[in-house]
Coordinates of C-alpha atoms in Angstrom, one line a residue:
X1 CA 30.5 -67.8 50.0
X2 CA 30.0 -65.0 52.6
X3 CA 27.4 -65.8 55.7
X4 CA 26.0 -63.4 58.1
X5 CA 25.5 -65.5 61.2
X6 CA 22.6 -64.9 64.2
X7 CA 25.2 -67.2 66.3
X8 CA 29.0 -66.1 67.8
X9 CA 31.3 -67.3 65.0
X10 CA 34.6 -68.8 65.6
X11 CA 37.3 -70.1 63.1
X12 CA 36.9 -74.0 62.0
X13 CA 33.5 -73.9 62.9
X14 CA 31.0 -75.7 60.6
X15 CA 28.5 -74.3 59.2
X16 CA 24.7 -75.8 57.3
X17 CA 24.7 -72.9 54.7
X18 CA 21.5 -74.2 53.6
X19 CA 20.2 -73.0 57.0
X20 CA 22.8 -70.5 57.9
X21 CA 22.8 -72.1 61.3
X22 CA 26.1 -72.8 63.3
X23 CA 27.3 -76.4 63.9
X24 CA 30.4 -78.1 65.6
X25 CA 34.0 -77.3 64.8
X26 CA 35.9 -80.0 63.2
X27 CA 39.0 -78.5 62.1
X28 CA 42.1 -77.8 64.1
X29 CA 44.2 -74.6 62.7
X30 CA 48.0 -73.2 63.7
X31 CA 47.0 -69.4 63.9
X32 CA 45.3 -66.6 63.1
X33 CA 46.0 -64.1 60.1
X34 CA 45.8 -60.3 61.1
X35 CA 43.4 -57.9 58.8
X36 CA 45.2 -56.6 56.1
X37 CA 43.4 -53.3 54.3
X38 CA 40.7 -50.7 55.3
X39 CA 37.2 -50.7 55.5
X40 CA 34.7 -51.1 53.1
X41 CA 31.3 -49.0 53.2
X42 CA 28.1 -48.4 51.6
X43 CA 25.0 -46.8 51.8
X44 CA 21.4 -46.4 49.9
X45 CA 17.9 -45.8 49.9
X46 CA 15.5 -48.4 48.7
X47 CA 11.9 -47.6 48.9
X48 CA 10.9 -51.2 50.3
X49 CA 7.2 -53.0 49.2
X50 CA 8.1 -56.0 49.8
X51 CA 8.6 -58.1 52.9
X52 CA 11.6 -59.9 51.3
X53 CA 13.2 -56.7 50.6
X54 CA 13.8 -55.9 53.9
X55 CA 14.8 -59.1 55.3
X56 CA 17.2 -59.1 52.7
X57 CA 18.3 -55.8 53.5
X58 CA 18.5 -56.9 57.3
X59 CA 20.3 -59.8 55.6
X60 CA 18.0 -62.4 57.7
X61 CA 19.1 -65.6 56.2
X62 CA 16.2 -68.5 55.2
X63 CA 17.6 -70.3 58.6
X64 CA 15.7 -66.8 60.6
X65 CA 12.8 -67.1 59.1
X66 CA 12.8 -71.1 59.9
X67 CA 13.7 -70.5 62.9
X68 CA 10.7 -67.8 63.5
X69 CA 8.1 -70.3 62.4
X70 CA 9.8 -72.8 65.7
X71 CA 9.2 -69.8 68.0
X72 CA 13.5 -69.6 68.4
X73 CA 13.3 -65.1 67.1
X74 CA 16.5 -63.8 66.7
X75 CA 16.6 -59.3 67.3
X76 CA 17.2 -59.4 63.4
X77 CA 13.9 -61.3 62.7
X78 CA 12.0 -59.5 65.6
X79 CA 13.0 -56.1 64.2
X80 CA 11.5 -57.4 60.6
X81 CA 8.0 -58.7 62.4
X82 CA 7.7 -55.8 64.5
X83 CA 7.6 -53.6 61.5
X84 CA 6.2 -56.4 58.8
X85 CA 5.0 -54.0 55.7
X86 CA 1.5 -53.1 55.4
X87 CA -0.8 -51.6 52.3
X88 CA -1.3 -48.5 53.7
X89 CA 1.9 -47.2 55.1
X90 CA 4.9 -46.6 52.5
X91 CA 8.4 -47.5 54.3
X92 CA 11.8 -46.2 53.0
X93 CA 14.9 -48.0 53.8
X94 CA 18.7 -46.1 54.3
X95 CA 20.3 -49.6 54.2
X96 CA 24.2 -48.9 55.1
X97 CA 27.2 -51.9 55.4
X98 CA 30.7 -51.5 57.1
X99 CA 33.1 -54.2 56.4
X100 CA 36.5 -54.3 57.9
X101 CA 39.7 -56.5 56.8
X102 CA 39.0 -59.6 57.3
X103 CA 41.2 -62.3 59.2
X104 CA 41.8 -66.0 58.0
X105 CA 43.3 -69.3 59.3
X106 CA 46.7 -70.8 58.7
X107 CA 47.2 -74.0 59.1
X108 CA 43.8 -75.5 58.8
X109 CA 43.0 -79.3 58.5
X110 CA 40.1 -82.1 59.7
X111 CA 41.1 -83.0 63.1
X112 CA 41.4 -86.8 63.4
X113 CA 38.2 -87.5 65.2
X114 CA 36.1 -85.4 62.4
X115 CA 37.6 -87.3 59.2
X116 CA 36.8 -90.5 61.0
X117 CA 32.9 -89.5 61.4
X118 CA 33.1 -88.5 58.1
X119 CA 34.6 -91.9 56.3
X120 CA 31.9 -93.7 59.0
X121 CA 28.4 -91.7 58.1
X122 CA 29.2 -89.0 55.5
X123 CA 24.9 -87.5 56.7
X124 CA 25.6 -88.2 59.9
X125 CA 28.6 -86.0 59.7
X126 CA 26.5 -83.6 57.8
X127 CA 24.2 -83.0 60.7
X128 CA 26.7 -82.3 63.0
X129 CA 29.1 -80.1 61.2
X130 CA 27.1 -78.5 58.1
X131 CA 27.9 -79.2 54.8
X132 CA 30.8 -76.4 55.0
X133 CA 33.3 -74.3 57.4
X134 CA 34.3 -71.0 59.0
X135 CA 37.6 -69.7 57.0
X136 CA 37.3 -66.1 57.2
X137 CA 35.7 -63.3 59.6
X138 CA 34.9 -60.0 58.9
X139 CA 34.4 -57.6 61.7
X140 CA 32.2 -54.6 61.1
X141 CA 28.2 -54.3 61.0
X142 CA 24.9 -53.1 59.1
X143 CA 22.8 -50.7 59.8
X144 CA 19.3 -50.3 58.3
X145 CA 17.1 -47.0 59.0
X146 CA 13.6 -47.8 58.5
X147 CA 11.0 -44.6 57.5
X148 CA 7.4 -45.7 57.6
X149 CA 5.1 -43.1 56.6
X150 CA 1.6 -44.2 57.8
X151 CA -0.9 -43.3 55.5
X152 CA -4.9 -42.1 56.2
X153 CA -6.2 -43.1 52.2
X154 CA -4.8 -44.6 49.1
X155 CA -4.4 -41.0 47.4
X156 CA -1.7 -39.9 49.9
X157 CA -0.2 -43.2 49.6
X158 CA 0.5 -43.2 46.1
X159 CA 1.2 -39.4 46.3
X160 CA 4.0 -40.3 49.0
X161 CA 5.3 -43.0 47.5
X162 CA 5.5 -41.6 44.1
X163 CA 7.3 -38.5 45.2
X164 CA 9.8 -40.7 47.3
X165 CA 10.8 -42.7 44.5
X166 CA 11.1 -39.5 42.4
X167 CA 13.6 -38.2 44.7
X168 CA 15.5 -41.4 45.8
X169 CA 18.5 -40.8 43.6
X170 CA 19.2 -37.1 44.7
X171 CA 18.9 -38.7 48.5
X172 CA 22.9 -39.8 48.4
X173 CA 25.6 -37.0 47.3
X174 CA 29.1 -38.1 48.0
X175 CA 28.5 -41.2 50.0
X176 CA 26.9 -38.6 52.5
X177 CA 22.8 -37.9 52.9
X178 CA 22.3 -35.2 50.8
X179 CA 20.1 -31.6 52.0
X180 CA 16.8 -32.7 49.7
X181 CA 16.5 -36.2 51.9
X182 CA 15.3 -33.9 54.5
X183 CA 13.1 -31.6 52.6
X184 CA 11.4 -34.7 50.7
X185 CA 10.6 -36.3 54.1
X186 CA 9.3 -33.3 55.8
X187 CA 6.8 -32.8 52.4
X188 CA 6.0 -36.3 52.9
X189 CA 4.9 -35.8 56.6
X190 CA 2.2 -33.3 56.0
X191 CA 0.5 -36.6 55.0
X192 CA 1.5 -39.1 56.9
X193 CA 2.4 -39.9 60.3
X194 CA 6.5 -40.5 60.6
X195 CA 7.6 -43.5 62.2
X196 CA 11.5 -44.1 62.6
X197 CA 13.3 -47.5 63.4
X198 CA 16.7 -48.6 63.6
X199 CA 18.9 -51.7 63.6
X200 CA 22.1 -52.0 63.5
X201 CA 24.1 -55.6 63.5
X202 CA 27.5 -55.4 65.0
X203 CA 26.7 -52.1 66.7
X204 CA 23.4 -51.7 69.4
X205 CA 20.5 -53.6 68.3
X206 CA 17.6 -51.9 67.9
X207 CA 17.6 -48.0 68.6
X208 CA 14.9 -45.4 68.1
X209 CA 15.7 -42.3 67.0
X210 CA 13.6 -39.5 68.5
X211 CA 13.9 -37.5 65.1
X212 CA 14.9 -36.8 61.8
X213 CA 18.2 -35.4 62.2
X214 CA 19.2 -37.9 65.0
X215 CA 18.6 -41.0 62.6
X216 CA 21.0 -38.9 59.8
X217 CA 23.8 -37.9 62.5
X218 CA 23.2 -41.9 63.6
X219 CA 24.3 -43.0 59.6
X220 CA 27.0 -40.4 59.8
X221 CA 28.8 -42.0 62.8
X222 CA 27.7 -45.8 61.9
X223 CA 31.2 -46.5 60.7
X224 CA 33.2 -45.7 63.2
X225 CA 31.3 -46.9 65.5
X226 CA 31.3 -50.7 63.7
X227 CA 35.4 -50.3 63.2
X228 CA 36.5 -50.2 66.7
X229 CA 33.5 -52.7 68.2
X230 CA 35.3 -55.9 67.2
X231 CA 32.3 -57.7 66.8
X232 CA 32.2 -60.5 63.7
X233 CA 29.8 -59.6 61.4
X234 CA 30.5 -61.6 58.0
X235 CA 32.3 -65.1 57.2
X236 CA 33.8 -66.5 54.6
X237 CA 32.6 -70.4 54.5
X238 CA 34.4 -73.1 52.3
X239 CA 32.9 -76.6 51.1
X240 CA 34.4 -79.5 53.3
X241 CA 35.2 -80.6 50.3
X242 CA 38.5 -78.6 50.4
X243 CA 39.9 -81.5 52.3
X244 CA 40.3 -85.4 50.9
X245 CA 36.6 -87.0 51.3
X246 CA 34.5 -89.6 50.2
X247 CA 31.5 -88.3 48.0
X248 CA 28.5 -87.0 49.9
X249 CA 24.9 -86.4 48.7
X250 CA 24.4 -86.2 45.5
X251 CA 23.9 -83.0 43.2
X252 CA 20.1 -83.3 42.6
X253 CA 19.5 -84.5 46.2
X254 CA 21.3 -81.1 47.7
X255 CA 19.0 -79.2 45.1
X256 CA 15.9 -80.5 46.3
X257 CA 16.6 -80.4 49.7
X258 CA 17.9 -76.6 49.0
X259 CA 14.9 -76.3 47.3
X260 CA 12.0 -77.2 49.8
X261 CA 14.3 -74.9 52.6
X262 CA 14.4 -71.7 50.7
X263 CA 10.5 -72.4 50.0
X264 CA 9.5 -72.8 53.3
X265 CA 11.7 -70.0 54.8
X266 CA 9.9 -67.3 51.8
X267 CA 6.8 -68.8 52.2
X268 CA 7.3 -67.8 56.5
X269 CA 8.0 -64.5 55.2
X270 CA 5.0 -64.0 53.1
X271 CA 3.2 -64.7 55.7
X272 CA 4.3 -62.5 58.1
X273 CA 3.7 -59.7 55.7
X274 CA 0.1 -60.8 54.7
X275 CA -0.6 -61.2 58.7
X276 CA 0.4 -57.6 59.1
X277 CA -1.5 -56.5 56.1
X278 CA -4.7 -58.6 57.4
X279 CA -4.0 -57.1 60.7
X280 CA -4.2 -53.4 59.5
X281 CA -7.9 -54.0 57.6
X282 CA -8.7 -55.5 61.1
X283 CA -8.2 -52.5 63.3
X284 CA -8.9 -50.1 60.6
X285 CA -11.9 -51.7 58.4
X286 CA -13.1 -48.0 57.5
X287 CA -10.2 -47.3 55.2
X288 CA -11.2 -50.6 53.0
X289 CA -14.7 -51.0 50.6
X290 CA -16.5 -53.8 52.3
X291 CA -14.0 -56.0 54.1
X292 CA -14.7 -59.5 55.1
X293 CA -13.0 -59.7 58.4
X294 CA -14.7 -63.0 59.2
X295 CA -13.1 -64.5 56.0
X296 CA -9.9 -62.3 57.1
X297 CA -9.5 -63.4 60.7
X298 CA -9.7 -67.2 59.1
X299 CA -7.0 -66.8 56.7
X300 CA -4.5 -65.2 59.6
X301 CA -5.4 -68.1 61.9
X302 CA -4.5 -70.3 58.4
X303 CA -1.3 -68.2 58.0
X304 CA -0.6 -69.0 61.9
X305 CA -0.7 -72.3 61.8
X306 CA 1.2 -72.4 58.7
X307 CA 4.0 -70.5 59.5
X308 CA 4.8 -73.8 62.2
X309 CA 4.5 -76.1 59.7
X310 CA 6.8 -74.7 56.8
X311 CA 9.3 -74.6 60.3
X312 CA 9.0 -78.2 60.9
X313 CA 9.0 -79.1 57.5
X314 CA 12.4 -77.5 56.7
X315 CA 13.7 -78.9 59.5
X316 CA 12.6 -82.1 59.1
X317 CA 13.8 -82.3 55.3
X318 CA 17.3 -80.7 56.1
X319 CA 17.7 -84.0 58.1
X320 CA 15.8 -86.4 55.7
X321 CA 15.6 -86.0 51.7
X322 CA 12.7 -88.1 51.9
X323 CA 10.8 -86.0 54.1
X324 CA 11.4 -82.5 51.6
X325 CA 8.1 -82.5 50.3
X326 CA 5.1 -79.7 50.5
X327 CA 2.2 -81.0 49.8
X328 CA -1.0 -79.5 51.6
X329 CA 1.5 -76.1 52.8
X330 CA 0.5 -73.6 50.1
X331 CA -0.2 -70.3 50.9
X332 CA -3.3 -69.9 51.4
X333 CA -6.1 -67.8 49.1
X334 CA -7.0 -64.1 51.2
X335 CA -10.0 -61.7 50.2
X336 CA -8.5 -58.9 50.1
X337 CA -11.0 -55.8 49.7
X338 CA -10.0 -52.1 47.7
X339 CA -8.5 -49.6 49.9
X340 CA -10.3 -46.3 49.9
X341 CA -9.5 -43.6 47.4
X342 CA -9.7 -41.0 49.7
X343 CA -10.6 -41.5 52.9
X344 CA -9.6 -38.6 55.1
X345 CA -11.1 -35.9 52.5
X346 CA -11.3 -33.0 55.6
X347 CA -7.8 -34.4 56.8
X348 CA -6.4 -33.7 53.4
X349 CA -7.8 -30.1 52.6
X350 CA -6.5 -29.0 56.3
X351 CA -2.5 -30.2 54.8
X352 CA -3.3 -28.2 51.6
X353 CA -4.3 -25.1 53.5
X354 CA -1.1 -25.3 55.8
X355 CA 1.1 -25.8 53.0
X356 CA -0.7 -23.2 50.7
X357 CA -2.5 -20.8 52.5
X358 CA -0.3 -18.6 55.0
X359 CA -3.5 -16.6 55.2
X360 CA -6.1 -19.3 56.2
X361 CA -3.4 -22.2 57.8
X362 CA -3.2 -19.8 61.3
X363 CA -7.3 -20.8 61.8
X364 CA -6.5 -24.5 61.4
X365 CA -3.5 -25.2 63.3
X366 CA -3.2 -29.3 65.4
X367 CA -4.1 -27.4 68.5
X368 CA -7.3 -25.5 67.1
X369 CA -8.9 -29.1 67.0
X370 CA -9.5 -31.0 69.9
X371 CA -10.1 -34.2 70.2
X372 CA -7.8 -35.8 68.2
X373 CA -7.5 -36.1 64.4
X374 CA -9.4 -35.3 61.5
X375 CA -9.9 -38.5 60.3
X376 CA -11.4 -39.8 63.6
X377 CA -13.7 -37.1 64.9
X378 CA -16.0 -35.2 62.5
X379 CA -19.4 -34.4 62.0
X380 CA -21.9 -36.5 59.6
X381 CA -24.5 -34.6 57.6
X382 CA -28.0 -37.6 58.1
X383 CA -29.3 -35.9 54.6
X384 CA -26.9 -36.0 52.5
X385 CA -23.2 -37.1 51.6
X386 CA -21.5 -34.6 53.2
X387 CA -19.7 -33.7 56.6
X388 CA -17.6 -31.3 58.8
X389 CA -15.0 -30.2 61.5
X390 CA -14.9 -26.9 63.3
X391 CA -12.1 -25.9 64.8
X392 CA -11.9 -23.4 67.7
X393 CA -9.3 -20.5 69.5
X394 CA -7.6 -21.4 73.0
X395 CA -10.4 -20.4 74.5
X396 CA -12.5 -22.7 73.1
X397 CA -14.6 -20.1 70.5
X398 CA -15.2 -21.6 66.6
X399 CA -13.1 -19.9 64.4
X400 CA -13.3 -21.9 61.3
X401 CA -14.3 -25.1 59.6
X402 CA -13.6 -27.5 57.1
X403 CA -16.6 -28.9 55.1
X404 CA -17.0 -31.5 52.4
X405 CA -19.8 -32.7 50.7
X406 CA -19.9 -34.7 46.9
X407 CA -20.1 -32.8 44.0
X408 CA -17.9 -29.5 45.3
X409 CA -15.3 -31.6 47.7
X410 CA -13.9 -30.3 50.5
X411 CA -13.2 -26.3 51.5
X412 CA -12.2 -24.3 54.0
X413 CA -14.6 -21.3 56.2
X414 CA -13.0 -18.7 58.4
X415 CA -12.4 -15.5 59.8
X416 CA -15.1 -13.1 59.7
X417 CA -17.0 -14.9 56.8
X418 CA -17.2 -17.8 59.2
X419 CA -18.8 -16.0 62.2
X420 CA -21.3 -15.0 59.4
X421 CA -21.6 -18.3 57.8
X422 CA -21.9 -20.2 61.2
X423 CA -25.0 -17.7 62.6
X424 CA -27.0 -19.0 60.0
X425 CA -25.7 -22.9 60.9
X426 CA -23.1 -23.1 58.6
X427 CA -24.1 -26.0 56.2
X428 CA -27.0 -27.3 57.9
X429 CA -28.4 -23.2 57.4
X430 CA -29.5 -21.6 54.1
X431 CA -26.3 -20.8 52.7
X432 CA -25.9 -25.0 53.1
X433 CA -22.0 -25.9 52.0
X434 CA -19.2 -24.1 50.4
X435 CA -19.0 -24.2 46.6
X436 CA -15.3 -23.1 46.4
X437 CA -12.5 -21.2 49.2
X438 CA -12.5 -17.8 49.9
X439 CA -11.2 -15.6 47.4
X440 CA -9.9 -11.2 47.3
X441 CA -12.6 -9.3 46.0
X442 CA -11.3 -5.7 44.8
X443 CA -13.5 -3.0 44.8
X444 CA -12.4 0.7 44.1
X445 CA -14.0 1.7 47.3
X446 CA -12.8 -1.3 48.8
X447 CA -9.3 -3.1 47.9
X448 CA -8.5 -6.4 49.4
X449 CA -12.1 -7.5 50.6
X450 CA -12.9 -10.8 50.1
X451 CA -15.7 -13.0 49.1
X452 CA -17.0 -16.7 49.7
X453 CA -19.6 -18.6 47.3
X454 CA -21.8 -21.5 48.9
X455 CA -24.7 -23.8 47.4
X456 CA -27.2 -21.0 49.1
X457 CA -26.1 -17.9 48.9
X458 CA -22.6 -15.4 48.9
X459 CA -20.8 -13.8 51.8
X460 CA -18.7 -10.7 51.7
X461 CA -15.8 -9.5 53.9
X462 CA -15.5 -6.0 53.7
X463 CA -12.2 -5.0 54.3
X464 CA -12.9 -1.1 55.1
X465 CA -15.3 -2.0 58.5
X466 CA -14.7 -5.9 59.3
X467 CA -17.8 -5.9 58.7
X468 CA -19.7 -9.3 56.3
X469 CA -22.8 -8.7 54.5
X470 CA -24.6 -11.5 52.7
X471 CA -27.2 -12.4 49.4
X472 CA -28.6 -15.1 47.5
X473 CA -26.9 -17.4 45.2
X474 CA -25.1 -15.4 42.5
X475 CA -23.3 -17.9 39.3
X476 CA -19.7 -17.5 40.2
X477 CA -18.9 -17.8 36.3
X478 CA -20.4 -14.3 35.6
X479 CA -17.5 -11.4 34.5
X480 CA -17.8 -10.2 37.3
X481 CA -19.6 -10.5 41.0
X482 CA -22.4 -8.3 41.7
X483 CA -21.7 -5.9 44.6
X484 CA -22.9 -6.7 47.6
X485 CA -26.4 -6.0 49.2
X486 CA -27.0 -4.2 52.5
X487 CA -26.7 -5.7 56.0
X488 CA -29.3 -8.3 56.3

């Protein structure tokens, strides 16, 4: 059975697989083999959901996570909190392992003292030298590159998660990160905020790479970097049993006992993902349809208290069969409310323009809107589901706007049309909001003007004089537009 160990490992040492935790040594050895073949690596993508999906990649044993619940956090199990998975950001994993050769012992045998503990207290022995031993080590490491794409609304969640795992095959070519890894991410940012974390065990900890291509160069030189360090990554454990003992515990008392453990330590990890997904609603209640966050705040203080309890409780039953029970340590029931379709409706038309609209995206750059983002600073409309963002030059003169109401959705005003448009108060004026975007209107006397339908009215760009006349409401289903009346 291969181990990866929070602890230093050393050969003969025993080992409590059930918690993956170090114990004494009890064996006495006549040398060391030297590694015989290369080194073993691999890489993938894994779009992660799941709490338990990354530990695993992180390869936090059940021992971690019991560990976490007694307040003892190793950098592997920080690493997982720190970035616990959430509903509304989407996280993509480039998991990558490094194995070298491993070494083994000659020679290896119960020193006197241990066989004696064993023949007197067979538990007893248990307890202070696990249930197997160290026989091989693997030098090497892992590295796991964590992408979290935070999200404003459920639509760009999906979207971005959908177009991810779409592309997640193509992401690998050759063992190397393919060309379309980049491009797919970059897509993905225009709605989402990039966040990028790594870990890597047998290397430096956690590092954080200040960009895209630094985490891709940082896979690139992973191995190496692991096949020089030295540092034991993997064992190889064996059953004591490999030596002439007495029976120990029987079979149905080891599979309760391994039982309760690997309950407690998954039920620890579901709670730390439900605490960060609690936490989120908390400090962002606007993105969810009527959240309880009294009923929310009770179930993380329940989740809290738990997470010490399912701690002790392993604990307790890795020293006692008669103490593996867990009774009265279920997870607990949480009200979880509907995320938001959309949420950021101005936020998301803005990323359409800049992606679609070479013509209109130089009105609606980052900079042209101060005061932060979209989704935090906006106008309301009092009379009416509906609301607004201007944006504005470097010298702090509108230029455009983005406007939303329900029924025609969200659309952008600029240029000249919107100098017009905003005279008249934009869409708390007469020409109220926009029914559609701006769109060329060719006239024989006038190529390559263009024209912009709202609830009250129609403006025209005339392309021959800069110059915008405007008229009533005209149906924009007609063959074709009317021309357009003198100045008014």
């Amino acid at each position: 059975m291969k181990l990866t160990l929070d602890e230093s490992c050393r050969f003969g040492m025993g080992v409590d697989s059930r918690m993956q935790q170090a114990r004494g040594e009890a064996i006495a050895f006549d040398g060391v083999t030297d590694a015989q073949g290369g080194q073993n690596v691999t890489g993938n993508f894994t779009l992660i959901t799941q709490q338990e999906q990354l530990t695993e990649a992180l390869e936090i044993s059940v021992s971690a996570s019991i560990r976490y619940g007694l307040a003892q956090v190793s950098a592997r199990m920080k690493f997982a909190e720190d970035y616990a998975c959430n509903e509304a950001s989407v996280y993509l994993l480039l998991h990558a392992q490094a194995e070298n050769a491993p070494r083994h012992m000659t020679g290896a045998r119960l020193t006197p003292t241990a066989e004696k503990a064993y023949r007197r207290a067979p538990e007893e022995f248990r307890r202070n030298f696990g249930d197997t031993y160290i026989d091989e080590i693997y030098s090497g490491g892992s590295l796991a590159i964590l992408y979290i794409f935070h999200t404003r609304d459920e639509s760009s969640r999906r979207e971005i998660s959908g177009s991810l795992q779409a592309s997640i095959g193509n992401f690998m070519a050759g063992g190397d990160i393919s060309g379309s890894f980049k491009s797919t991410v970059e897509q993905a940012t225009i709605r989402s905020e990039l966040e990028i974390k790594a870990f890597i065990s047998g290397g430096r900890g956690v590092v954080l790479p200040s960009s895209l291509d630094e985490s891709v160069s940082l896979y690139r030189n992973f191995a190496v970097t692991v096949l020089n360090a030295g540092v034991p990554y993997r064992v190889t454990v064996k059953p004591w049993n490999e030596f002439p003992l007495p029976p120990g515990p029987t079979w149905a008392e080891t599979l309760a006992r391994q039982d309760t453990i690997d309950t407690c330590g998954k039920n620890i990890l579901a709670a730390i993902q439900q605490r960060s997904r609690i936490q989120y609603i908390l400090d962002e209640p606007e993105q969810f349809i009527d959240p309880d966050l009294a009923e929310l705040r009770n179930a993380q203080g329940k989740l809290n208290a738990l997470i010490g309890k399912w701690a002790q409780t392993a604990g307790a039953c890795n020293e006692d069969i008669s103490k593996c029970s867990l009774q009265g340590l279920e997870l607990p029931a949480v009200p979880w409310p509907n995320r938001l379709e959309t949420h950021d409706v101005l936020g998301a038309k803005i990323e359409e323009v800049r992606l679609h609209d070479s013509r209109a995206a130089v009105y609606f750059r980052p900079e042209n809107f101060p005061g932060g983002r979209l989704d935090q600073v906006y106008d309301v409309d009092p009379n009416r589901a509906g609301r607004w963002r201007i944006s504005y030059d470097s010298e702090g003169r509108p230029i455009g706007g983005v406007f939303w109401c329900e029924g025609w959705g969200a659309h952008v005003v600029y240029g000249a049309i919107f100098r017009r448009y905003a005279r008249f108060g934009h869409c708390q004026g007469p020409y109220s909001y926009p029914r559609e975007d701006e769109e060329t209107y060719n006239r024989p006397d006038s190529p390559n003007s263009r024209v912009q339908y709202f609830e009250g009215g129609t403006l025209w760009w005339d392309a021959r004089d800069n110059h915008v006349v405007g008229g009533p409401y005209t149906p924009i289903d007609e063959q074709e537009p009317p021309l357009p009346p003198g100045p008014i």
